[in-house]
Coordinates of C-alpha atoms and ligand atoms in Angstrom, one line a residue:
M412 CA -0.1 -0.1 -0.1
A413 CA 1.2 3.5 -0.8
R414 CA 2.3 5.5 2.2
Y415 CA 1.5 8.5 0.4
A416 CA -1.3 9.8 -1.9
C417 CA -1.4 12.9 -4.3
G418 CA 0.1 13.1 -7.5
P419 CA 1.7 15.7 -9.2
W420 CA 0.2 19.1 -8.0
P421 CA -1.4 21.0 -11.2
R422 CA 0.6 23.8 -12.1
P423 CA -1.9 26.9 -12.5
S424 CA -1.2 29.2 -15.4
G425 CA 0.9 32.1 -14.8
G426 CA 4.2 30.9 -15.4
A427 CA 7.1 30.4 -12.8
T428 CA 7.2 34.1 -11.9
D429 CA 3.8 34.3 -10.5
R430 CA 3.8 34.7 -6.8
T431 CA 0.9 32.8 -6.4
L432 CA 2.4 29.7 -7.5
V433 CA 1.9 26.5 -5.6
P434 CA 4.3 24.2 -5.3
V435 CA 4.2 21.7 -8.4
Q436 CA 4.5 18.3 -6.1
E437 CA 2.8 17.6 -3.0
L438 CA 2.9 14.1 -1.2
H439 CA 1.5 13.3 2.4
D440 CA 3.0 10.8 5.0
A441 CA 5.9 10.9 2.7
P442 CA 9.0 9.1 3.5
L443 CA 12.1 11.3 4.2
A444 CA 15.0 8.6 4.6
P445 CA 15.1 8.3 0.8
L446 CA 15.8 12.0 0.9
T447 CA 18.9 11.5 3.2
T448 CA 22.3 10.2 2.5
F449 CA 22.1 8.2 5.9
R450 CA 18.5 6.7 4.5
L451 CA 17.2 7.5 8.0
G452 CA 14.2 9.3 9.4
G453 CA 10.4 9.1 9.4
P454 CA 7.9 10.7 7.2
A455 CA 7.1 14.3 6.8
A456 CA 3.2 15.1 7.4
R457 CA 3.6 16.8 3.8
L458 CA 6.3 17.0 1.3
L459 CA 6.8 19.8 -1.4
T460 CA 9.0 20.2 -4.2
A461 CA 9.6 23.4 -5.5
T462 CA 11.4 23.8 -8.9
T463 CA 11.2 27.5 -9.1
D464 CA 12.0 30.5 -6.7
A465 CA 8.8 31.7 -6.9
E466 CA 7.5 28.2 -5.8
V467 CA 9.9 28.1 -2.9
V468 CA 8.6 31.7 -1.7
A469 CA 5.1 30.4 -2.1
A470 CA 5.5 27.4 -0.2
V471 CA 7.4 29.1 2.7
R472 CA 5.1 31.7 2.9
E473 CA 1.8 29.3 2.9
A474 CA 3.6 27.1 5.9
D475 CA 4.4 30.4 7.9
D476 CA 1.0 31.8 7.4
S477 CA -0.7 28.8 8.6
G478 CA 1.9 28.4 11.4
T479 CA 3.2 25.0 9.7
P480 CA 6.7 24.0 11.0
L481 CA 9.0 24.1 7.9
L482 CA 12.0 22.0 7.1
V483 CA 13.8 22.9 4.1
I484 CA 15.7 20.1 2.3
G485 CA 18.6 20.2 -0.2
G486 CA 20.3 17.0 -1.0
G487 CA 19.9 15.8 2.7
S488 CA 23.6 15.2 3.0
N489 CA 23.7 16.8 6.3
L490 CA 20.5 16.0 8.2
V491 CA 19.7 13.5 10.8
I492 CA 16.1 13.3 10.9
G493 CA 14.2 11.6 13.9
D494 CA 12.7 8.1 13.6
K495 CA 9.3 9.7 14.3
G496 CA 9.5 12.1 11.1
F497 CA 8.4 15.4 11.0
E498 CA 5.0 16.9 11.7
G499 CA 5.0 19.9 9.3
T500 CA 6.0 20.7 5.7
A501 CA 9.2 19.3 4.3
L502 CA 10.2 21.4 1.3
R503 CA 12.6 20.1 -1.1
I504 CA 14.5 22.5 -3.2
A505 CA 14.8 21.6 -7.0
T506 CA 15.4 24.6 -8.5
K507 CA 18.0 24.9 -11.2
G508 CA 20.2 27.6 -12.6
F509 CA 23.9 27.6 -13.5
E510 CA 24.9 31.3 -14.9
L511 CA 28.7 31.7 -15.6
A512 CA 29.7 35.3 -17.0
G513 CA 33.4 35.8 -17.0
T514 CA 34.4 34.7 -13.3
T515 CA 31.0 35.4 -12.0
L516 CA 29.0 32.4 -11.1
E517 CA 25.3 32.2 -10.2
L518 CA 23.7 29.2 -8.8
A519 CA 20.2 28.4 -8.1
A520 CA 19.9 26.6 -4.8
G521 CA 18.9 23.4 -5.9
E522 CA 21.7 23.1 -8.3
V523 CA 23.9 20.0 -7.3
W524 CA 26.9 21.2 -5.9
T525 CA 29.7 18.7 -7.2
D526 CA 28.4 19.0 -10.7
A527 CA 28.5 22.9 -10.4
V528 CA 32.2 22.4 -9.2
A529 CA 33.1 20.2 -12.5
R530 CA 31.6 22.7 -14.9
T531 CA 33.6 25.8 -13.5
V532 CA 36.8 23.6 -13.6
E533 CA 35.9 22.7 -17.4
A534 CA 35.3 26.5 -18.0
G535 CA 39.1 26.8 -16.7
L536 CA 37.9 28.7 -13.5
A537 CA 39.7 28.4 -10.0
G538 CA 38.3 28.8 -6.4
I539 CA 36.4 25.8 -6.0
E540 CA 37.8 23.1 -7.5
C541 CA 38.9 21.5 -4.1
L542 CA 35.4 21.5 -2.8
A543 CA 34.8 18.7 -5.5
G544 CA 32.7 15.6 -4.1
I545 CA 31.1 17.1 -1.4
P546 CA 27.4 16.1 -2.0
G547 CA 24.5 18.1 -1.5
S548 CA 23.0 21.2 -3.2
A549 CA 24.4 24.9 -4.0
G550 CA 21.9 26.4 -1.6
A551 CA 23.1 24.6 1.4
T552 CA 26.9 25.5 1.0
P553 CA 26.5 29.0 2.6
I554 CA 24.6 27.3 5.7
Q555 CA 27.7 25.8 7.1
N556 CA 30.2 27.4 5.1
V557 CA 31.4 24.4 3.3
G558 CA 34.8 23.7 3.4
A559 CA 37.6 20.7 2.3
Y560 CA 41.0 20.4 1.4
G561 CA 42.2 23.9 2.2
Q562 CA 38.9 25.6 0.4
E563 CA 35.7 26.8 1.8
V564 CA 33.0 28.7 0.4
A565 CA 33.3 31.8 2.5
S566 CA 36.5 32.7 0.3
T567 CA 34.5 32.7 -3.3
I568 CA 30.9 33.9 -2.3
T569 CA 30.3 37.2 -2.7
E570 CA 26.2 37.5 -2.2
V571 CA 23.6 35.1 -0.9
V572 CA 19.8 35.9 -2.1
V573 CA 17.7 34.6 0.6
Y574 CA 13.8 34.8 1.3
D575 CA 13.9 36.4 4.8
R576 CA 10.8 34.9 6.8
Y577 CA 11.1 37.5 9.4
T578 CA 10.6 40.4 7.0
R579 CA 8.6 38.2 4.3
E580 CA 11.1 39.8 1.7
T581 CA 13.5 38.3 -0.8
V582 CA 16.9 40.2 0.1
T583 CA 20.5 40.0 -1.3
I584 CA 23.4 39.7 1.8
P585 CA 26.7 40.4 0.9
N586 CA 29.6 38.2 2.1
A587 CA 30.5 40.3 5.0
E588 CA 27.1 40.3 6.4
C589 CA 26.8 36.2 6.5
A590 CA 29.2 35.7 9.4
F591 CA 31.2 33.0 7.9
S592 CA 33.5 31.1 10.1
Y593 CA 34.5 27.7 10.7
R594 CA 31.5 25.2 9.5
H595 CA 29.2 28.3 10.5
S596 CA 27.3 31.0 9.4
R597 CA 24.5 33.4 10.1
F598 CA 22.2 31.2 8.3
K599 CA 23.2 28.5 10.6
A600 CA 22.8 30.7 13.5
E601 CA 19.3 31.7 12.7
P602 CA 17.9 28.3 11.3
D603 CA 14.4 29.4 11.1
R604 CA 14.8 32.6 9.3
F605 CA 16.6 32.2 5.8
V606 CA 15.8 30.3 2.8
V607 CA 18.5 30.4 0.4
L608 CA 17.3 30.9 -3.2
R609 CA 20.9 31.6 -5.2
V610 CA 24.3 31.7 -4.4
R611 CA 26.9 34.2 -6.2
F612 CA 30.7 33.5 -6.3
A613 CA 33.8 35.1 -7.7
L614 CA 36.1 32.7 -9.2
E615 CA 39.5 33.3 -10.6
D616 CA 40.9 33.1 -14.0
A617 CA 44.4 31.8 -13.4
G618 CA 44.7 30.1 -16.9
G619 CA 43.4 26.9 -16.1
L620 CA 45.5 26.6 -13.1
S621 CA 43.7 26.0 -9.6
A622 CA 43.9 28.3 -6.6
P623 CA 47.2 28.0 -4.6
L624 CA 47.0 24.7 -2.4
K625 CA 46.8 25.2 0.6
Y626 CA 46.1 21.7 2.0
P627 CA 49.6 19.5 2.9
E628 CA 47.8 16.6 1.6
T629 CA 46.7 17.6 -1.7
A630 CA 50.1 19.1 -2.3
R631 CA 51.9 15.9 -1.3
A632 CA 49.4 13.8 -3.5
M633 CA 50.3 16.2 -6.4
G634 CA 54.3 16.0 -5.8
V635 CA 54.3 19.9 -5.2
E636 CA 54.8 22.5 -2.6
Q637 CA 51.9 23.8 -0.4
G638 CA 50.9 27.2 -2.0
D639 CA 51.8 26.0 -5.8
R640 CA 49.2 26.1 -8.2
V641 CA 48.5 23.3 -10.8
P642 CA 45.9 22.6 -13.2
A643 CA 42.5 23.0 -11.9
A644 CA 41.1 20.0 -13.6
A645 CA 44.2 17.7 -11.7
A646 CA 43.2 19.5 -8.4
R647 CA 39.8 18.5 -8.8
E648 CA 40.5 14.9 -9.7
T649 CA 43.0 14.5 -6.8
V650 CA 40.7 15.7 -4.3
L651 CA 38.0 13.1 -5.8
R652 CA 40.6 10.5 -5.6
L653 CA 41.6 11.5 -2.0
R654 CA 38.0 11.7 -0.7
A655 CA 36.9 8.4 -2.5
G656 CA 39.7 6.6 -0.3
K657 CA 38.1 8.1 2.8
G658 CA 34.3 7.0 1.8
M659 CA 33.6 10.7 1.2
V660 CA 32.2 10.4 -2.2
L661 CA 28.6 9.1 -2.6
D662 CA 28.7 5.9 -3.6
P663 CA 25.0 4.1 -3.1
E664 CA 26.5 0.5 -3.0
D665 CA 29.2 1.4 -0.3
H666 CA 27.6 1.7 3.2
D667 CA 30.8 3.9 4.2
T668 CA 29.2 6.7 2.3
W669 CA 25.6 6.2 3.9
S670 CA 26.7 9.2 6.1
A671 CA 26.9 12.7 6.8
G672 CA 30.4 12.8 6.0
S673 CA 32.2 14.2 9.3
F674 CA 29.8 13.6 12.2
F675 CA 31.6 15.9 14.4
T676 CA 33.2 19.5 14.1
N677 CA 36.9 19.8 15.0
P678 CA 37.1 21.2 18.5
I679 CA 38.3 24.8 18.8
L680 CA 39.9 25.4 22.3
D681 CA 41.0 28.4 24.1
G682 CA 44.5 28.7 25.7
A683 CA 43.6 27.2 29.1
Q684 CA 41.5 24.6 27.5
F685 CA 44.2 23.5 25.3
E686 CA 46.8 23.4 28.0
A687 CA 44.2 21.3 29.9
F688 CA 43.9 19.1 27.1
L689 CA 47.5 18.4 26.2
A690 CA 48.2 17.5 29.6
R691 CA 45.4 14.7 29.4
V692 CA 46.8 13.6 26.0
Q693 CA 50.2 13.4 27.7
D694 CA 49.0 11.6 30.8
R695 CA 46.9 9.2 28.7
L696 CA 49.3 8.4 25.9
G697 CA 52.7 9.5 27.0
P698 CA 54.7 12.5 27.2
E699 CA 56.1 12.4 23.9
V700 CA 52.7 12.7 22.2
T701 CA 51.4 15.9 20.8
P702 CA 48.0 15.9 19.4
P703 CA 47.2 18.0 16.2
A704 CA 46.9 21.3 16.7
F705 CA 46.3 24.5 14.3
P706 CA 45.9 28.2 14.8
A707 CA 42.3 29.3 14.9
G708 CA 42.5 33.0 15.5
G709 CA 43.8 34.6 18.5
E710 CA 44.4 32.4 21.5
H711 CA 42.3 29.5 19.9
T712 CA 43.4 26.0 18.6
K713 CA 42.0 23.7 16.4
T714 CA 42.2 20.0 17.1
S715 CA 41.3 17.1 15.1
A716 CA 38.2 15.1 16.1
A717 CA 39.1 12.2 14.1
W718 CA 42.4 12.0 16.0
L719 CA 40.5 12.4 19.2
I720 CA 37.8 9.5 18.2
D721 CA 40.6 7.3 17.4
K722 CA 42.8 7.9 20.3
A723 CA 39.8 7.4 22.6
G724 CA 39.5 3.7 21.0
F725 CA 36.9 4.1 18.4
T726 CA 39.1 3.1 15.4
K727 CA 37.7 2.5 11.9
G728 CA 34.9 0.0 11.7
Y729 CA 34.3 0.3 15.3
G730 CA 30.8 -1.1 16.6
T731 CA 29.0 -4.1 16.1
G732 CA 25.3 -3.0 15.4
P733 CA 23.5 -1.6 12.5
A734 CA 25.0 1.8 12.9
R735 CA 29.2 1.7 12.7
I736 CA 32.2 4.0 12.4
S737 CA 33.0 4.0 8.5
T738 CA 35.8 1.4 7.7
K739 CA 37.5 4.1 6.0
H740 CA 37.2 7.2 8.1
T741 CA 36.9 7.6 12.0
L742 CA 34.8 11.0 11.7
A743 CA 32.0 9.4 9.7
L744 CA 29.2 7.4 11.3
T745 CA 27.4 5.2 9.0
N746 CA 24.1 3.2 8.5
R747 CA 25.2 0.1 7.5
G748 CA 21.6 -0.7 5.7
E749 CA 19.3 -1.5 8.5
A750 CA 19.8 1.1 11.2
T751 CA 17.4 3.4 12.8
T752 CA 18.1 7.2 14.0
E753 CA 18.2 6.0 17.5
D754 CA 20.8 3.5 16.6
L755 CA 22.8 6.3 14.8
L756 CA 22.4 8.5 17.9
A757 CA 23.4 5.8 20.4
L758 CA 26.5 5.6 18.6
A759 CA 27.1 9.3 18.5
R760 CA 26.6 9.6 22.4
E761 CA 29.1 6.6 23.0
V762 CA 31.8 8.4 20.9
V763 CA 30.8 11.7 22.7
A764 CA 31.2 10.2 26.2
G765 CA 34.5 8.3 25.4
V766 CA 36.1 11.4 23.9
H767 CA 35.3 13.3 26.7
D768 CA 36.3 10.8 29.3
A769 CA 39.6 10.1 27.6
F770 CA 40.3 13.9 27.1
G771 CA 38.0 16.2 28.6
V772 CA 36.7 17.5 25.4
T773 CA 33.1 17.4 24.1
L774 CA 32.7 16.9 20.4
V775 CA 29.9 18.7 18.9
N776 CA 27.6 17.2 15.9
E777 CA 28.1 18.8 12.6
P778 CA 25.0 17.5 10.8
V779 CA 21.5 19.3 11.7
T780 CA 19.4 17.2 13.6
V781 CA 15.5 17.2 13.2
G782 CA 13.1 16.3 16.1
V783 CA 16.2 14.6 17.9
S784 CA 19.3 15.6 19.9
L785 CA 22.7 14.1 20.9
Ligands
FAD1390 C1 29.9 11.5 2.0 C2 29.8 13.2 2.6 C3 30.9 13.8 2.4 C4 30.8 14.8 3.2 N1 31.9 16.2 3.0 C5 31.8 17.4 3.5 C6 32.7 18.2 3.3 O1 33.9 17.8 2.7 N2 32.9 19.3 3.9 C7 31.6 19.9 4.2 O2 31.7 21.0 4.8 N3 30.5 19.1 4.4 C8 30.7 17.8 4.0 N4 29.4 17.2 3.9 C9 28.4 17.6 4.5 C10 27.2 17.9 3.5 O3 27.4 17.3 2.2 C11 27.4 19.5 3.2 O4 26.8 20.1 4.5 C12 26.2 20.0 2.2 O5 26.4 21.4 2.1 C13 24.7 19.9 2.6 O6 24.0 20.0 1.6 P1 22.6 19.2 1.5 O7 21.8 20.2 0.2 O8 22.7 18.0 1.2 O9 21.8 20.0 2.7 P2 20.7 19.1 3.4 O10 21.5 17.9 4.2 O11 19.5 19.0 2.6 O12 20.2 20.5 4.5 C14 21.5 20.7 5.8 C15 20.9 22.2 6.5 O13 20.7 23.2 5.6 C16 19.5 23.6 5.4 N5 19.2 23.9 3.9 C17 19.6 23.2 2.9 N6 19.1 23.9 1.6 C18 18.8 25.2 2.0 C19 18.3 26.1 1.3 N7 18.3 26.3 0.1 N8 17.8 27.3 2.2 C20 18.0 27.6 3.6 N9 18.6 26.3 4.3 C21 18.8 25.1 3.2 C22 18.7 22.5 5.9 O14 17.3 22.9 6.3 C23 19.4 21.9 6.8 O15 19.4 22.9 8.0 C24 29.7 15.6 3.6 C25 28.3 14.6 3.4 C26 28.5 13.4 3.0 C27 27.5 12.8 3.3

């Protein structure tokens, strides 16, 4: 028996720019798990799919006017949805638009991010080539300021066009007002306020070369020095290869990629916290051991969540249940096929408690949780 009923919603006449448009597709009691890379979570009371900006805005306004809770979904690659699902309207953003003019790029929120990266590299441009392979939509990239292999979107985004649910207007927010920081932004800080419609980037024409490689692993893999430029296409391919080796490129056949990528952010510690942490590390692992440490502004130091998890005893493949640590990367918690969200959260809580007991550091989840918390 089908769990949802309505077929495609009839598109009223008036064209895609008509503000009164209702979303083209509406389903009820619709499974959300297939829309997430974890394949986890219960159904949404109502699921809408919007394919134009006007449809997105109309759907958001309708939910807000009726006081219905709203969950915006892009590619579902950073979402942990509770087993009970979502008692409200889930709005899937499926808008399309890739406009490249010189070095200026505008993406509709629903564009597949990794495909957009590939197209910019094909066009010979630099700036986002090392963000290849990150799943999900372009519209979600400013939310947590996605980053990998020495690049983050905060460096190339110029403006984000959003629908502001507080003022009920579509506005353009310049980079300086996005409050971007490590895996964070103004949009993440105010999760019920902004719906991203479009993202604009300034890329670089370096004659087909990449931006200077900032990440040591990428430079090493390419046999060059940190800071060197290489052909942008080669940088993209190298990043994709490195990511695949860690289960960080989606592959439906590979349970190591039934994840949200990194489940925890890298902890940022102030001076006193880092001293206390170092003492705990050396007490437990030996005086010669120094944990990974990277400057994080002012007196702050960033350390590695993957290292902490591993050294606390949660090695690759850890777990015997349906949710386990990836066999390729300690930072990815995975659904081995039969897990529930509660199984996943039980594993996450075990890791958080174990790392805290071992090193006194509290890990924080990177994916957004819906109806559940750690
Ligand atoms: C295998 C794998 C590898 C990954 N590697 C990386 C990595 O290297 N670096 C990294 O930073 N992330 C990584 N991620 C996490 C994830 O891919 C990114 O955070 C991505 O940007 C999420 O996009 P999405 O469209 O899937 O968002 P979703 O999971 O659909 O949503 C995530 C959050 O953004 C909100 N959102 C989505 N679209 C919009 C919109 N248009 N307007 C307003 N809010 C919106 C949602 O409401 C939710 O709160 C990885 C995930 C996986 C599964």
